[in-house]
Amino acid sequence: MARRPASTLHLDWNGKLGIRSTFFKSSDVMGERVDHVQLGSFADQLRLRPGDTIVAINGTSLADAKSWDLAIDRISKLGGWITLKIQAGDTGTIAYRTANLGSLIEE
């Protein structure tokens, strides 16, 4: 039986953003593929959908699973504004979504 390569499952900080994701890389796209969006969550309000890929955060491309972890860690500590560059899973179109995450950060 062939073994599937391990993927890295990511949960956002303390479940506040409301997504589960895995790092994804293909010839067309590289970034954090959204696996699940919690209804009513911040991610839902940003219109993230399963299958979408977050390809950059605040202008920084997500080159590997570690870059996602570092970006989320930095954002969770600093709060403030975040801009996500997203490739839609159903159409492949690129969209930018900006929001203030300050209210999600615990003091």
CSV table of N, CA, C and O in Angstrom, one decimal:
chain,number,residue,atom,x,y,z
A,1,MET,N,0.8,-1.2,0.0
A,1,MET,CA,0.0,0.0,0.0
A,1,MET,C,0.9,1.2,0.0
A,1,MET,O,1.8,1.4,0.8
A,2,ALA,N,0.6,2.2,-0.9
A,2,ALA,CA,1.4,3.4,-1.0
A,2,ALA,C,1.0,4.3,0.2
A,2,ALA,O,-0.1,4.5,0.6
A,3,ARG,N,2.1,4.9,0.7
A,3,ARG,CA,1.9,5.9,1.8
A,3,ARG,C,1.6,7.3,1.3
A,3,ARG,O,2.3,7.7,0.4
A,4,ARG,N,0.7,8.0,1.9
A,4,ARG,CA,0.5,9.4,1.5
A,4,ARG,C,1.5,10.2,2.2
A,4,ARG,O,1.8,10.0,3.4
A,5,PRO,N,2.0,11.2,1.5
A,5,PRO,CA,2.9,12.1,2.2
A,5,PRO,C,2.2,12.9,3.3
A,5,PRO,O,1.0,13.2,3.2
A,6,ALA,N,2.9,13.1,4.4
A,6,ALA,CA,2.3,13.8,5.5
A,6,ALA,C,2.1,15.3,5.1
A,6,ALA,O,2.9,15.9,4.5
A,7,SER,N,1.0,15.9,5.6
A,7,SER,CA,0.8,17.3,5.4
A,7,SER,C,0.8,17.9,6.7
A,7,SER,O,0.6,17.3,7.7
A,8,THR,N,1.0,19.2,6.7
A,8,THR,CA,1.0,20.0,8.0
A,8,THR,C,-0.4,20.6,8.2
A,8,THR,O,-0.8,21.5,7.4
A,9,LEU,N,-1.1,20.2,9.2
A,9,LEU,CA,-2.4,20.8,9.6
A,9,LEU,C,-2.1,22.0,10.5
A,9,LEU,O,-1.4,21.9,11.5
A,10,HIS,N,-2.7,23.1,10.1
A,10,HIS,CA,-2.6,24.3,10.9
A,10,HIS,C,-3.9,24.7,11.5
A,10,HIS,O,-4.9,24.7,10.8
A,11,LEU,N,-3.9,25.1,12.7
A,11,LEU,CA,-5.1,25.7,13.4
A,11,LEU,C,-4.7,27.2,13.7
A,11,LEU,O,-3.5,27.4,14.1
A,12,ASP,N,-5.5,28.1,13.4
A,12,ASP,CA,-5.2,29.5,13.7
A,12,ASP,C,-5.1,29.7,15.2
A,12,ASP,O,-5.5,28.8,16.0
A,13,TRP,N,-4.5,30.8,15.7
A,13,TRP,CA,-4.3,31.0,17.1
A,13,TRP,C,-5.6,31.0,17.8
A,13,TRP,O,-6.5,31.7,17.6
A,14,ASN,N,-5.6,30.1,18.8
A,14,ASN,CA,-6.7,29.9,19.8
A,14,ASN,C,-8.1,29.8,19.1
A,14,ASN,O,-9.1,30.1,19.7
A,15,GLY,N,-8.1,29.4,17.8
A,15,GLY,CA,-9.4,29.2,17.1
A,15,GLY,C,-10.1,30.5,16.8
A,15,GLY,O,-11.3,30.5,16.4
A,16,LYS,N,-9.5,31.6,17.0
A,16,LYS,CA,-10.2,32.9,16.9
A,16,LYS,C,-10.4,33.3,15.4
A,16,LYS,O,-11.5,33.9,15.1
A,17,LEU,N,-9.6,33.0,14.5
A,17,LEU,CA,-9.8,33.3,13.1
A,17,LEU,C,-10.8,32.4,12.5
A,17,LEU,O,-11.6,32.8,11.7
A,18,GLY,N,-10.9,31.2,12.9
A,18,GLY,CA,-12.0,30.3,12.5
A,18,GLY,C,-11.7,29.4,11.3
A,18,GLY,O,-12.6,29.1,10.5
A,19,ILE,N,-10.4,29.1,11.1
A,19,ILE,CA,-10.1,28.2,9.9
A,19,ILE,C,-9.2,27.0,10.4
A,19,ILE,O,-8.5,27.1,11.4
A,20,ARG,N,-9.2,26.0,9.6
A,20,ARG,CA,-8.2,24.9,9.6
A,20,ARG,C,-7.6,24.9,8.2
A,20,ARG,O,-8.4,25.1,7.2
A,21,SER,N,-6.3,24.7,8.1
A,21,SER,CA,-5.7,24.8,6.8
A,21,SER,C,-4.5,23.9,6.8
A,21,SER,O,-4.0,23.4,7.8
A,22,THR,N,-4.0,23.6,5.5
A,22,THR,CA,-2.8,22.8,5.3
A,22,THR,C,-2.0,23.5,4.3
A,22,THR,O,-2.5,24.2,3.4
A,23,PHE,N,-0.7,23.4,4.4
A,23,PHE,CA,0.2,24.0,3.4
A,23,PHE,C,0.0,23.2,2.1
A,23,PHE,O,0.0,22.0,2.1
A,24,PHE,N,-0.1,24.0,1.0
A,24,PHE,CA,-0.3,23.4,-0.3
A,24,PHE,C,0.6,24.0,-1.4
A,24,PHE,O,0.8,25.2,-1.4
A,25,LYS,N,1.1,23.1,-2.2
A,25,LYS,CA,2.0,23.6,-3.3
A,25,LYS,C,1.7,22.8,-4.6
A,25,LYS,O,1.7,21.6,-4.5
A,26,SER,N,1.5,23.5,-5.7
A,26,SER,CA,1.3,22.9,-7.0
A,26,SER,C,2.1,23.7,-8.0
A,26,SER,O,2.7,24.7,-7.6
A,27,SER,N,1.9,23.4,-9.2
A,27,SER,CA,2.6,24.2,-10.3
A,27,SER,C,2.0,25.6,-10.4
A,27,SER,O,2.6,26.5,-10.9
A,28,ASP,N,0.7,25.7,-10.0
A,28,ASP,CA,0.0,26.9,-10.1
A,28,ASP,C,-0.1,27.8,-8.9
A,28,ASP,O,-0.2,29.0,-9.0
A,29,VAL,N,-0.1,27.2,-7.7
A,29,VAL,CA,-0.3,28.0,-6.5
A,29,VAL,C,0.5,27.4,-5.3
A,29,VAL,O,0.7,26.2,-5.3
A,30,MET,N,0.8,28.3,-4.4
A,30,MET,CA,1.5,27.8,-3.2
A,30,MET,C,1.0,28.7,-2.0
A,30,MET,O,1.0,29.9,-2.2
A,31,GLY,N,0.6,28.0,-1.0
A,31,GLY,CA,0.2,28.7,0.2
A,31,GLY,C,-0.6,27.8,1.1
A,31,GLY,O,-0.5,26.6,1.1
A,32,GLU,N,-1.4,28.5,2.0
A,32,GLU,CA,-2.2,27.8,3.0
A,32,GLU,C,-3.6,27.5,2.4
A,32,GLU,O,-4.4,28.4,2.1
A,33,ARG,N,-3.9,26.2,2.1
A,33,ARG,CA,-5.2,25.8,1.6
A,33,ARG,C,-6.2,25.7,2.7
A,33,ARG,O,-5.9,25.0,3.7
A,34,VAL,N,-7.3,26.4,2.6
A,34,VAL,CA,-8.3,26.4,3.6
A,34,VAL,C,-9.1,25.1,3.6
A,34,VAL,O,-9.7,24.8,2.5
A,35,ASP,N,-9.1,24.4,4.7
A,35,ASP,CA,-9.8,23.1,4.7
A,35,ASP,C,-11.2,23.3,5.3
A,35,ASP,O,-12.1,22.5,5.0
A,36,HIS,N,-11.3,24.2,6.3
A,36,HIS,CA,-12.6,24.3,7.0
A,36,HIS,C,-12.7,25.8,7.5
A,36,HIS,O,-11.7,26.4,7.9
A,37,VAL,N,-13.9,26.3,7.4
A,37,VAL,CA,-14.2,27.6,7.9
A,37,VAL,C,-15.3,27.5,8.9
A,37,VAL,O,-16.4,27.0,8.5
A,38,GLN,N,-15.1,28.0,10.1
A,38,GLN,CA,-16.2,27.9,11.1
A,38,GLN,C,-17.2,29.0,10.8
A,38,GLN,O,-16.9,30.2,10.6
A,39,LEU,N,-18.5,28.6,10.7
A,39,LEU,CA,-19.6,29.5,10.4
A,39,LEU,C,-19.6,30.6,11.5
A,39,LEU,O,-19.5,30.4,12.7
A,40,GLY,N,-19.8,31.9,11.0
A,40,GLY,CA,-19.9,33.0,11.9
A,40,GLY,C,-18.5,33.5,12.4
A,40,GLY,O,-18.5,34.5,13.1
A,41,SER,N,-17.4,32.9,12.0
A,41,SER,CA,-16.1,33.3,12.5
A,41,SER,C,-15.6,34.5,11.7
A,41,SER,O,-16.2,34.9,10.7
A,42,PHE,N,-14.4,35.0,12.1
A,42,PHE,CA,-13.8,36.1,11.4
A,42,PHE,C,-13.5,35.7,10.0
A,42,PHE,O,-13.7,36.5,9.1
A,43,ALA,N,-13.0,34.5,9.8
A,43,ALA,CA,-12.7,34.0,8.4
A,43,ALA,C,-13.9,33.9,7.6
A,43,ALA,O,-13.9,34.2,6.4
A,44,ASP,N,-15.1,33.5,8.2
A,44,ASP,CA,-16.3,33.5,7.4
A,44,ASP,C,-16.7,34.9,7.0
A,44,ASP,O,-17.2,35.2,5.9
A,45,GLN,N,-16.5,35.9,7.9
A,45,GLN,CA,-16.8,37.3,7.6
A,45,GLN,C,-15.9,37.8,6.5
A,45,GLN,O,-16.3,38.7,5.7
A,46,LEU,N,-14.7,37.3,6.4
A,46,LEU,CA,-13.8,37.6,5.3
A,46,LEU,C,-14.1,36.9,4.0
A,46,LEU,O,-13.4,37.0,3.0
A,47,ARG,N,-15.1,36.1,4.1
A,47,ARG,CA,-15.6,35.3,2.9
A,47,ARG,C,-14.5,34.2,2.4
A,47,ARG,O,-14.5,33.9,1.3
A,48,LEU,N,-13.7,33.7,3.4
A,48,LEU,CA,-12.9,32.6,3.1
A,48,LEU,C,-13.7,31.3,2.9
A,48,LEU,O,-14.7,31.2,3.7
A,49,ARG,N,-13.4,30.5,2.0
A,49,ARG,CA,-14.1,29.3,1.8
A,49,ARG,C,-13.2,28.1,1.7
A,49,ARG,O,-12.0,28.2,1.2
A,50,PRO,N,-13.7,26.9,2.0
A,50,PRO,CA,-12.8,25.7,1.8
A,50,PRO,C,-12.4,25.6,0.4
A,50,PRO,O,-13.2,25.8,-0.5
A,51,GLY,N,-11.1,25.3,0.2
A,51,GLY,CA,-10.6,25.2,-1.2
A,51,GLY,C,-9.8,26.5,-1.6
A,51,GLY,O,-9.0,26.4,-2.5
A,52,ASP,N,-10.1,27.6,-0.9
A,52,ASP,CA,-9.3,28.8,-1.2
A,52,ASP,C,-7.9,28.6,-0.7
A,52,ASP,O,-7.7,27.9,0.3
A,53,THR,N,-7.0,29.3,-1.3
A,53,THR,CA,-5.6,29.3,-0.8
A,53,THR,C,-5.1,30.7,-0.5
A,53,THR,O,-5.2,31.6,-1.3
A,54,ILE,N,-4.6,30.8,0.7
A,54,ILE,CA,-4.0,32.1,1.2
A,54,ILE,C,-2.6,32.1,0.7
A,54,ILE,O,-1.8,31.3,1.1
A,55,VAL,N,-2.3,32.9,-0.3
A,55,VAL,CA,-0.9,32.9,-0.9
A,55,VAL,C,0.0,33.9,-0.3
A,55,VAL,O,1.2,33.8,-0.5
A,56,ALA,N,-0.5,34.9,0.4
A,56,ALA,CA,0.3,35.9,1.0
A,56,ALA,C,-0.4,36.6,2.1
A,56,ALA,O,-1.6,36.7,2.1
A,57,ILE,N,0.4,37.0,3.1
A,57,ILE,CA,-0.2,37.8,4.3
A,57,ILE,C,0.7,39.1,4.4
A,57,ILE,O,1.9,39.0,4.5
A,58,ASN,N,0.0,40.2,4.3
A,58,ASN,CA,0.6,41.5,4.4
A,58,ASN,C,1.8,41.6,3.4
A,58,ASN,O,2.8,42.2,3.7
A,59,GLY,N,1.5,41.1,2.2
A,59,GLY,CA,2.5,41.2,1.1
A,59,GLY,C,3.6,40.2,1.1
A,59,GLY,O,4.5,40.2,0.2
A,60,THR,N,3.7,39.3,2.1
A,60,THR,CA,4.7,38.3,2.2
A,60,THR,C,4.2,37.0,1.7
A,60,THR,O,3.2,36.5,2.3
A,61,SER,N,4.8,36.5,0.7
A,61,SER,CA,4.3,35.2,0.1
A,61,SER,C,4.6,34.0,1.1
A,61,SER,O,5.5,34.1,1.9
A,62,LEU,N,3.7,33.1,1.1
A,62,LEU,CA,3.8,31.9,2.0
A,62,LEU,C,4.6,30.8,1.2
A,62,LEU,O,4.0,30.1,0.3
A,63,ALA,N,5.9,30.7,1.4
A,63,ALA,CA,6.7,29.8,0.7
A,63,ALA,C,6.8,28.4,1.2
A,63,ALA,O,7.1,27.5,0.5
A,64,ASP,N,6.4,28.2,2.5
A,64,ASP,CA,6.4,26.9,3.1
A,64,ASP,C,5.5,27.0,4.4
A,64,ASP,O,5.0,28.0,4.8
A,65,ALA,N,5.3,25.8,5.0
A,65,ALA,CA,4.5,25.8,6.2
A,65,ALA,C,5.0,26.7,7.3
A,65,ALA,O,4.2,27.3,8.1
A,66,LYS,N,6.3,26.8,7.4
A,66,LYS,CA,6.9,27.6,8.5
A,66,LYS,C,6.5,29.1,8.3
A,66,LYS,O,6.3,29.8,9.3
A,67,SER,N,6.5,29.6,7.1
A,67,SER,CA,6.1,31.0,6.8
A,67,SER,C,4.7,31.3,7.3
A,67,SER,O,4.5,32.4,7.8
A,68,TRP,N,3.8,30.4,7.2
A,68,TRP,CA,2.4,30.6,7.8
A,68,TRP,C,2.5,30.7,9.3
A,68,TRP,O,1.9,31.6,9.9
A,69,ASP,N,3.2,29.7,9.9
A,69,ASP,CA,3.3,29.8,11.4
A,69,ASP,C,4.0,31.1,11.8
A,69,ASP,O,3.5,31.7,12.8
A,70,LEU,N,5.0,31.5,11.2
A,70,LEU,CA,5.7,32.8,11.6
A,70,LEU,C,4.7,34.0,11.4
A,70,LEU,O,4.7,34.9,12.3
A,71,ALA,N,4.0,34.0,10.3
A,71,ALA,CA,3.1,35.1,10.0
A,71,ALA,C,2.0,35.2,11.1
A,71,ALA,O,1.7,36.2,11.6
A,72,ILE,N,1.4,34.0,11.4
A,72,ILE,CA,0.3,34.0,12.4
A,72,ILE,C,0.8,34.3,13.7
A,72,ILE,O,0.2,35.1,14.5
A,73,ASP,N,2.0,33.9,14.1
A,73,ASP,CA,2.6,34.2,15.4
A,73,ASP,C,2.8,35.7,15.5
A,73,ASP,O,2.5,36.3,16.5
A,74,ARG,N,3.4,36.3,14.4
A,74,ARG,CA,3.6,37.8,14.4
A,74,ARG,C,2.3,38.5,14.5
A,74,ARG,O,2.2,39.5,15.3
A,75,ILE,N,1.3,38.1,13.8
A,75,ILE,CA,0.0,38.8,13.8
A,75,ILE,C,-0.7,38.7,15.2
A,75,ILE,O,-1.3,39.6,15.7
A,76,SER,N,-0.6,37.5,15.8
A,76,SER,CA,-1.2,37.2,17.0
A,76,SER,C,-0.6,38.1,18.1
A,76,SER,O,-1.3,38.4,19.1
A,77,LYS,N,0.6,38.4,18.0
A,77,LYS,CA,1.3,39.3,19.0
A,77,LYS,C,1.1,40.7,18.8
A,77,LYS,O,1.0,41.5,19.7
A,78,LEU,N,1.0,41.1,17.5
A,78,LEU,CA,1.0,42.6,17.2
A,78,LEU,C,-0.5,43.1,17.0
A,78,LEU,O,-0.8,44.2,17.2
A,79,GLY,N,-1.3,42.2,16.4
A,79,GLY,CA,-2.7,42.6,16.1
A,79,GLY,C,-2.6,43.6,14.9
A,79,GLY,O,-1.7,43.6,14.1
A,80,GLY,N,-3.6,44.4,14.8
A,80,GLY,CA,-3.7,45.4,13.8
A,80,GLY,C,-4.3,44.9,12.5
A,80,GLY,O,-5.0,44.0,12.5
A,81,TRP,N,-3.9,45.6,11.4
A,81,TRP,CA,-4.5,45.3,10.1
A,81,TRP,C,-3.7,44.1,9.4
A,81,TRP,O,-2.5,44.0,9.5
A,82,ILE,N,-4.5,43.3,8.7
A,82,ILE,CA,-4.0,42.2,7.9
A,82,ILE,C,-4.6,42.3,6.5
A,82,ILE,O,-5.8,42.6,6.4
A,83,THR,N,-3.7,42.0,5.5
A,83,THR,CA,-4.2,41.9,4.2
A,83,THR,C,-3.9,40.5,3.7
A,83,THR,O,-2.7,40.1,3.7
A,84,LEU,N,-4.9,39.7,3.3
A,84,LEU,CA,-4.7,38.4,2.8
A,84,LEU,C,-4.8,38.4,1.2
A,84,LEU,O,-5.8,39.0,0.7
A,85,LYS,N,-3.9,37.8,0.6
A,85,LYS,CA,-4.0,37.6,-0.9
A,85,LYS,C,-4.5,36.2,-1.0
A,85,LYS,O,-3.8,35.2,-0.6
A,86,ILE,N,-5.6,36.0,-1.6
A,86,ILE,CA,-6.3,34.7,-1.7
A,86,ILE,C,-6.6,34.3,-3.1
A,86,ILE,O,-7.0,35.1,-4.0
A,87,GLN,N,-6.3,33.0,-3.4
A,87,GLN,CA,-6.7,32.5,-4.7
A,87,GLN,C,-7.9,31.6,-4.5
A,87,GLN,O,-7.9,30.7,-3.7
A,88,ALA,N,-9.0,32.0,-5.2
A,88,ALA,CA,-10.3,31.3,-5.0
A,88,ALA,C,-10.1,29.8,-5.5
A,88,ALA,O,-9.6,29.6,-6.6
A,89,GLY,N,-10.6,28.9,-4.7
A,89,GLY,CA,-10.5,27.5,-5.0
A,89,GLY,C,-11.4,27.1,-6.2
A,89,GLY,O,-11.0,26.2,-7.0
A,90,ASP,N,-12.5,27.8,-6.4
A,90,ASP,CA,-13.4,27.4,-7.4
A,90,ASP,C,-13.1,28.1,-8.8
A,90,ASP,O,-13.3,27.4,-9.8
A,91,THR,N,-12.6,29.3,-8.8
A,91,THR,CA,-12.4,30.0,-10.0
A,91,THR,C,-10.9,30.3,-10.3
A,91,THR,O,-10.5,30.6,-11.4
A,92,GLY,N,-10.1,30.2,-9.3
A,92,GLY,CA,-8.6,30.5,-9.5
A,92,GLY,C,-8.4,32.0,-9.5
A,92,GLY,O,-7.2,32.4,-9.6
A,93,THR,N,-9.4,32.9,-9.3
A,93,THR,CA,-9.2,34.3,-9.3
A,93,THR,C,-8.5,34.7,-8.0
A,93,THR,O,-8.6,34.1,-7.0
A,94,ILE,N,-7.8,35.8,-8.1
A,94,ILE,CA,-7.1,36.4,-7.0
A,94,ILE,C,-7.9,37.5,-6.4
A,94,ILE,O,-8.4,38.4,-7.1
A,95,ALA,N,-8.0,37.5,-5.1
A,95,ALA,CA,-8.7,38.6,-4.3
A,95,ALA,C,-7.8,39.0,-3.2
A,95,ALA,O,-7.0,38.2,-2.6
A,96,TYR,N,-8.0,40.2,-2.7
A,96,TYR,CA,-7.4,40.8,-1.5
A,96,TYR,C,-8.4,41.1,-0.5
A,96,TYR,O,-9.4,41.8,-0.9
A,97,ARG,N,-8.2,40.7,0.7
A,97,ARG,CA,-9.2,41.0,1.8
A,97,ARG,C,-8.4,41.6,2.9
A,97,ARG,O,-7.4,41.0,3.4
A,98,THR,N,-8.8,42.7,3.4
A,98,THR,CA,-8.2,43.5,4.5
A,98,THR,C,-9.1,43.6,5.7
A,98,THR,O,-10.3,43.9,5.5
A,99,ALA,N,-8.6,43.4,6.9
A,99,ALA,CA,-9.4,43.6,8.1
A,99,ALA,C,-8.5,43.9,9.3
A,99,ALA,O,-7.3,43.7,9.2
A,100,ASN,N,-9.1,44.5,10.3
A,100,ASN,CA,-8.4,44.8,11.5
A,100,ASN,C,-8.6,43.6,12.5
A,100,ASN,O,-9.7,43.4,12.9
A,101,LEU,N,-7.5,43.0,12.9
A,101,LEU,CA,-7.6,41.8,13.8
A,101,LEU,C,-7.4,42.2,15.2
A,101,LEU,O,-7.3,41.4,16.1
A,102,GLY,N,-7.3,43.5,15.5
A,102,GLY,CA,-7.1,43.9,16.9
A,102,GLY,C,-8.0,43.3,17.9
A,102,GLY,O,-7.7,43.0,19.0
A,103,SER,N,-9.3,43.2,17.5
A,103,SER,CA,-10.3,42.7,18.5
A,103,SER,C,-10.1,41.2,18.7
A,103,SER,O,-10.7,40.6,19.7
A,104,LEU,N,-9.3,40.5,17.9
A,104,LEU,CA,-9.1,39.0,18.1
A,104,LEU,C,-8.0,38.7,19.0
A,104,LEU,O,-7.8,37.6,19.5
A,105,ILE,N,-7.2,39.7,19.3
A,105,ILE,CA,-5.9,39.5,20.1
A,105,ILE,C,-6.2,39.6,21.6
A,105,ILE,O,-6.8,40.6,22.0
A,106,GLU,N,-5.8,38.6,22.4
A,106,GLU,CA,-5.9,38.7,23.8
A,106,GLU,C,-4.8,39.6,24.4
A,106,GLU,O,-3.6,39.5,24.0
A,107,GLU,N,-5.1,40.4,25.3
A,107,GLU,CA,-4.1,41.3,25.9
A,107,GLU,C,-3.3,40.5,26.9
A,107,GLU,O,-3.8,39.6,27.5
